[in-house]
Amino acid sequence: MTSRRRAQQGLALESVVSAYHVGYREMWNILLHRVSPDDRALRSELAGVVGTVWMWIERASSAAADAYGEAVRAEDAARLTLTHRFLGALMGGGPRAAEHAHMAQALGFDPSGMFQAVCAPGQAFTEREMTVLRNRMRCHRGVFLCANRDDVLIAVLQRVPADAFLDALHASSPQVPAGVGLAREGLNGAGVSIVDAMEGLPTGGTAVARSRRTGWPRPCVRSPAD
């Protein structure tokens, strides 16, 4: 239960396991402290249970790690489901409802803030590579999401520089091109930024494609060589 709660709070697994080690170490130190230095028989008995205590530590740490991993996987699955719903809402057009704002907030976004999208060919990334990409981005203080939709990797960023996501993207797949949408305000702007980024993706074998929407500022396009 404690490990699941710590996972939900975002505490690193290493810290959770270390807490168990510290607890058992302190318990052992208290036992040693309460045994008189002259009581050789009791000290000998304590020495004989060192293996048992270490087995307790191993089992408790293993159970904590398993519970932590289960909580993380469940949270990731729930977040991915919500991510797909949110992206579908952004790309569906039409007026934004209160539900869309609630989804944004559940994912950590400020619905009225600035959004920026990045797109890349989704077939370049397996699910494992997507997990690695998300883990690389966890060090940034802003909010982001990314998922594959219809063979396109779509990332939505808030308070995260697009260059930081591109660096993580190319660390996983150095040759993949990417389109970067303009930073735009609000949920409507987030949907438009996705369109920006998708129009910036190479098509028909060309190295770089630009937005075809007349009257719009053109989105930034970055190829691996940039």
PDB file of N, CA and C in Angstrom, residues 61-115:
ATOM      1  N   SER A  61      11.812  -5.541   0.273  1.00  0.00           N
ATOM      2  CA  SER A  61      12.209  -4.691  -0.849  1.00  0.00           C
ATOM      3  C   SER A  61      11.600  -5.179  -2.152  1.00  0.00           C
ATOM      4  N   SER A  62      11.600  -6.519  -2.327  1.00  0.00           N
ATOM      5  CA  SER A  62      11.034  -7.094  -3.546  1.00  0.00           C
ATOM      6  C   SER A  62       9.533  -6.829  -3.636  1.00  0.00           C
ATOM      7  N   ALA A  63       8.828  -7.008  -2.502  1.00  0.00           N
ATOM      8  CA  ALA A  63       7.391  -6.750  -2.492  1.00  0.00           C
ATOM      9  C   ALA A  63       7.100  -5.279  -2.746  1.00  0.00           C
ATOM     10  N   ALA A  64       7.937  -4.393  -2.176  1.00  0.00           N
ATOM     11  CA  ALA A  64       7.755  -2.950  -2.392  1.00  0.00           C
ATOM     12  C   ALA A  64       7.967  -2.592  -3.854  1.00  0.00           C
ATOM     13  N   ALA A  65       9.008  -3.185  -4.454  1.00  0.00           N
ATOM     14  CA  ALA A  65       9.295  -2.896  -5.860  1.00  0.00           C
ATOM     15  C   ALA A  65       8.171  -3.397  -6.768  1.00  0.00           C
ATOM     16  N   ASP A  66       7.630  -4.588  -6.455  1.00  0.00           N
ATOM     17  CA  ASP A  66       6.536  -5.133  -7.264  1.00  0.00           C
ATOM     18  C   ASP A  66       5.287  -4.243  -7.163  1.00  0.00           C
ATOM     19  N   ALA A  67       4.955  -3.811  -5.941  1.00  0.00           N
ATOM     20  CA  ALA A  67       3.785  -2.955  -5.760  1.00  0.00           C
ATOM     21  C   ALA A  67       3.979  -1.611  -6.439  1.00  0.00           C
ATOM     22  N   TYR A  68       5.189  -1.087  -6.338  1.00  0.00           N
ATOM     23  CA  TYR A  68       5.508   0.189  -6.985  1.00  0.00           C
ATOM     24  C   TYR A  68       5.345   0.067  -8.501  1.00  0.00           C
ATOM     25  N   GLY A  69       5.918  -1.004  -9.072  1.00  0.00           N
ATOM     26  CA  GLY A  69       5.827  -1.195 -10.521  1.00  0.00           C
ATOM     27  C   GLY A  69       4.394  -1.367 -10.989  1.00  0.00           C
ATOM     28  N   GLU A  70       3.600  -2.093 -10.203  1.00  0.00           N
ATOM     29  CA  GLU A  70       2.185  -2.285 -10.556  1.00  0.00           C
ATOM     30  C   GLU A  70       1.449  -0.946 -10.568  1.00  0.00           C
ATOM     31  N   ALA A  71       1.732  -0.102  -9.573  1.00  0.00           N
ATOM     32  CA  ALA A  71       1.072   1.204  -9.500  1.00  0.00           C
ATOM     33  C   ALA A  71       1.485   2.091 -10.669  1.00  0.00           C
ATOM     34  N   VAL A  72       2.772   2.062 -11.008  1.00  0.00           N
ATOM     35  CA  VAL A  72       3.257   2.882 -12.114  1.00  0.00           C
ATOM     36  C   VAL A  72       2.631   2.439 -13.432  1.00  0.00           C
ATOM     37  N   ARG A  73       2.569   1.125 -13.655  1.00  0.00           N
ATOM     38  CA  ARG A  73       1.977   0.617 -14.896  1.00  0.00           C
ATOM     39  C   ARG A  73       0.496   0.980 -14.993  1.00  0.00           C
ATOM     40  N   ALA A  74      -0.220   0.873 -13.871  1.00  0.00           N
ATOM     41  CA  ALA A  74      -1.646   1.219 -13.882  1.00  0.00           C
ATOM     42  C   ALA A  74      -1.833   2.713 -14.154  1.00  0.00           C
ATOM     43  N   GLU A  75      -1.001   3.534 -13.536  1.00  0.00           N
ATOM     44  CA  GLU A  75      -1.107   4.974 -13.757  1.00  0.00           C
ATOM     45  C   GLU A  75      -0.757   5.348 -15.186  1.00  0.00           C
ATOM     46  N   ASP A  76       0.292   4.710 -15.739  1.00  0.00           N
ATOM     47  CA  ASP A  76       0.687   4.984 -17.122  1.00  0.00           C
ATOM     48  C   ASP A  76      -0.422   4.578 -18.093  1.00  0.00           C
ATOM     49  N   ALA A  77      -1.057   3.426 -17.825  1.00  0.00           N
ATOM     50  CA  ALA A  77      -2.133   2.967 -18.708  1.00  0.00           C
ATOM     51  C   ALA A  77      -3.310   3.934 -18.661  1.00  0.00           C
ATOM     52  N   ALA A  78      -3.665   4.395 -17.465  1.00  0.00           N
ATOM     53  CA  ALA A  78      -4.779   5.335 -17.335  1.00  0.00           C
ATOM     54  C   ALA A  78      -4.452   6.658 -18.013  1.00  0.00           C
ATOM     55  N   ARG A  79      -3.217   7.126 -17.844  1.00  0.00           N
ATOM     56  CA  ARG A  79      -2.819   8.388 -18.462  1.00  0.00           C
ATOM     57  C   ARG A  79      -2.802   8.265 -19.984  1.00  0.00           C
ATOM     58  N   LEU A  80      -2.352   7.107 -20.499  1.00  0.00           N
ATOM     59  CA  LEU A  80      -2.317   6.923 -21.952  1.00  0.00           C
ATOM     60  C   LEU A  80      -3.734   6.919 -22.525  1.00  0.00           C
ATOM     61  N   THR A  81      -4.662   6.268 -21.831  1.00  0.00           N
ATOM     62  CA  THR A  81      -6.063   6.269 -22.281  1.00  0.00           C
ATOM     63  C   THR A  81      -6.609   7.691 -22.325  1.00  0.00           C
ATOM     64  N   LEU A  82      -6.337   8.464 -21.275  1.00  0.00           N
ATOM     65  CA  LEU A  82      -6.798   9.853 -21.227  1.00  0.00           C
ATOM     66  C   LEU A  82      -6.097  10.693 -22.292  1.00  0.00           C
ATOM     67  N   THR A  83      -4.819  10.397 -22.540  1.00  0.00           N
ATOM     68  CA  THR A  83      -4.068  11.108 -23.578  1.00  0.00           C
ATOM     69  C   THR A  83      -4.729  10.942 -24.936  1.00  0.00           C
ATOM     70  N   HIS A  84      -5.113   9.713 -25.281  1.00  0.00           N
ATOM     71  CA  HIS A  84      -5.757   9.464 -26.575  1.00  0.00           C
ATOM     72  C   HIS A  84      -7.109  10.177 -26.658  1.00  0.00           C
ATOM     73  N   ARG A  85      -7.846  10.186 -25.570  1.00  0.00           N
ATOM     74  CA  ARG A  85      -9.128  10.908 -25.565  1.00  0.00           C
ATOM     75  C   ARG A  85      -8.898  12.406 -25.775  1.00  0.00           C
ATOM     76  N   PHE A  86      -7.906  12.928 -25.093  1.00  0.00           N
ATOM     77  CA  PHE A  86      -7.609  14.356 -25.184  1.00  0.00           C
ATOM     78  C   PHE A  86      -7.147  14.733 -26.589  1.00  0.00           C
ATOM     79  N   LEU A  87      -6.246  13.939 -27.167  1.00  0.00           N
ATOM     80  CA  LEU A  87      -5.789  14.221 -28.527  1.00  0.00           C
ATOM     81  C   LEU A  87      -6.942  14.125 -29.518  1.00  0.00           C
ATOM     82  N   GLY A  88      -7.818  13.126 -29.327  1.00  0.00           N
ATOM     83  CA  GLY A  88      -8.980  13.009 -30.206  1.00  0.00           C
ATOM     84  C   GLY A  88      -9.860  14.236 -30.124  1.00  0.00           C
ATOM     85  N   ALA A  89     -10.019  14.771 -28.906  1.00  0.00           N
ATOM     86  CA  ALA A  89     -10.830  15.980 -28.741  1.00  0.00           C
ATOM     87  C   ALA A  89     -10.171  17.179 -29.414  1.00  0.00           C
ATOM     88  N   LEU A  90      -8.860  17.318 -29.268  1.00  0.00           N
ATOM     89  CA  LEU A  90      -8.158  18.448 -29.871  1.00  0.00           C
ATOM     90  C   LEU A  90      -8.216  18.389 -31.397  1.00  0.00           C
ATOM     91  N   MET A  91      -8.131  17.185 -31.937  1.00  0.00           N
ATOM     92  CA  MET A  91      -8.089  17.034 -33.395  1.00  0.00           C
ATOM     93  C   MET A  91      -9.482  16.945 -34.003  1.00  0.00           C
ATOM     94  N   GLY A  92     -10.507  16.832 -33.166  1.00  0.00           N
ATOM     95  CA  GLY A  92     -11.859  16.663 -33.697  1.00  0.00           C
ATOM     96  C   GLY A  92     -12.501  17.945 -34.162  1.00  0.00           C
ATOM     97  N   GLY A  93     -11.906  19.093 -33.803  1.00  0.00           N
ATOM     98  CA  GLY A  93     -12.505  20.368 -34.183  1.00  0.00           C
ATOM     99  C   GLY A  93     -13.749  20.651 -33.355  1.00  0.00           C
ATOM    100  N   GLY A  94     -14.427  21.715 -33.706  1.00  0.00           N
ATOM    101  CA  GLY A  94     -15.641  22.082 -32.986  1.00  0.00           C
ATOM    102  C   GLY A  94     -15.325  22.841 -31.713  1.00  0.00           C
ATOM    103  N   PRO A  95     -16.356  23.340 -31.048  1.00  0.00           N
ATOM    104  CA  PRO A  95     -16.158  24.124 -29.824  1.00  0.00           C
ATOM    105  C   PRO A  95     -15.635  23.255 -28.688  1.00  0.00           C
ATOM    106  N   ARG A  96     -14.846  23.873 -27.820  1.00  0.00           N
ATOM    107  CA  ARG A  96     -14.294  23.160 -26.670  1.00  0.00           C
ATOM    108  C   ARG A  96     -15.305  23.164 -25.528  1.00  0.00           C
ATOM    109  N   ALA A  97     -15.578  21.988 -24.997  1.00  0.00           N
ATOM    110  CA  ALA A  97     -16.537  21.855 -23.903  1.00  0.00           C
ATOM    111  C   ALA A  97     -15.799  21.818 -22.574  1.00  0.00           C
ATOM    112  N   ALA A  98     -16.574  21.905 -21.487  1.00  0.00           N
ATOM    113  CA  ALA A  98     -15.979  21.839 -20.157  1.00  0.00           C
ATOM    114  C   ALA A  98     -15.234  20.521 -19.960  1.00  0.00           C
ATOM    115  N   GLU A  99     -15.732  19.466 -20.608  1.00  0.00           N
ATOM    116  CA  GLU A  99     -15.078  18.161 -20.495  1.00  0.00           C
ATOM    117  C   GLU A  99     -13.642  18.214 -20.995  1.00  0.00           C
ATOM    118  N   HIS A 100     -13.418  18.977 -22.084  1.00  0.00           N
ATOM    119  CA  HIS A 100     -12.078  19.077 -22.640  1.00  0.00           C
ATOM    120  C   HIS A 100     -11.143  19.779 -21.661  1.00  0.00           C
ATOM    121  N   ALA A 101     -11.641  20.815 -21.004  1.00  0.00           N
ATOM    122  CA  ALA A 101     -10.835  21.519 -20.005  1.00  0.00           C
ATOM    123  C   ALA A 101     -10.519  20.600 -18.831  1.00  0.00           C
ATOM    124  N   HIS A 102     -11.485  19.773 -18.433  1.00  0.00           N
ATOM    125  CA  HIS A 102     -11.265  18.844 -17.324  1.00  0.00           C
ATOM    126  C   HIS A 102     -10.206  17.803 -17.695  1.00  0.00           C
ATOM    127  N   MET A 103     -10.234  17.323 -18.941  1.00  0.00           N
ATOM    128  CA  MET A 103      -9.221  16.372 -19.381  1.00  0.00           C
ATOM    129  C   MET A 103      -7.846  17.025 -19.372  1.00  0.00           C
ATOM    130  N   ALA A 104      -7.766  18.255 -19.860  1.00  0.00           N
ATOM    131  CA  ALA A 104      -6.488  18.979 -19.865  1.00  0.00           C
ATOM    132  C   ALA A 104      -5.947  19.110 -18.450  1.00  0.00           C
ATOM    133  N   GLN A 105      -6.801  19.485 -17.522  1.00  0.00           N
ATOM    134  CA  GLN A 105      -6.372  19.653 -16.133  1.00  0.00           C
ATOM    135  C   GLN A 105      -5.951  18.329 -15.518  1.00  0.00           C
ATOM    136  N   ALA A 106      -6.655  17.257 -15.849  1.00  0.00           N
ATOM    137  CA  ALA A 106      -6.294  15.936 -15.330  1.00  0.00           C
ATOM    138  C   ALA A 106      -4.921  15.506 -15.821  1.00  0.00           C
ATOM    139  N   LEU A 107      -4.535  15.981 -16.998  1.00  0.00           N
ATOM    140  CA  LEU A 107      -3.220  15.665 -17.546  1.00  0.00           C
ATOM    141  C   LEU A 107      -2.151  16.657 -17.087  1.00  0.00           C
ATOM    142  N   GLY A 108      -2.551  17.660 -16.306  1.00  0.00           N
ATOM    143  CA  GLY A 108      -1.585  18.614 -15.766  1.00  0.00           C
ATOM    144  C   GLY A 108      -1.468  19.912 -16.527  1.00  0.00           C
ATOM    145  N   PHE A 109      -2.258  20.078 -17.596  1.00  0.00           N
ATOM    146  CA  PHE A 109      -2.181  21.292 -18.417  1.00  0.00           C
ATOM    147  C   PHE A 109      -3.037  22.411 -17.833  1.00  0.00           C
ATOM    148  N   ASP A 110      -2.648  23.640 -18.139  1.00  0.00           N
ATOM    149  CA  ASP A 110      -3.498  24.799 -17.918  1.00  0.00           C
ATOM    150  C   ASP A 110      -4.288  25.015 -19.206  1.00  0.00           C
ATOM    151  N   PRO A 111      -5.599  24.796 -19.207  1.00  0.00           N
ATOM    152  CA  PRO A 111      -6.369  24.877 -20.459  1.00  0.00           C
ATOM    153  C   PRO A 111      -6.266  26.222 -21.160  1.00  0.00           C
ATOM    154  N   SER A 112      -6.004  27.289 -20.418  1.00  0.00           N
ATOM    155  CA  SER A 112      -5.919  28.615 -21.033  1.00  0.00           C
ATOM    156  C   SER A 112      -4.490  29.026 -21.344  1.00  0.00           C
ATOM    157  N   GLY A 113      -3.523  28.147 -21.086  1.00  0.00           N
ATOM    158  CA  GLY A 113      -2.114  28.475 -21.307  1.00  0.00           C
ATOM    159  C   GLY A 113      -1.685  28.288 -22.750  1.00  0.00           C
ATOM    160  N   MET A 114      -0.380  28.425 -22.976  1.00  0.00           N
ATOM    161  CA  MET A 114       0.198  28.260 -24.315  1.00  0.00           C
ATOM    162  C   MET A 114       0.535  26.788 -24.551  1.00  0.00           C
ATOM    163  N   PHE A 115       0.200  26.315 -25.743  1.00  0.00           N
ATOM    164  CA  PHE A 115       0.483  24.936 -26.144  1.00  0.00           C
ATOM    165  C   PHE A 115       1.351  24.949 -27.403  1.00  0.00           C
TER     166      PHE A 115
END
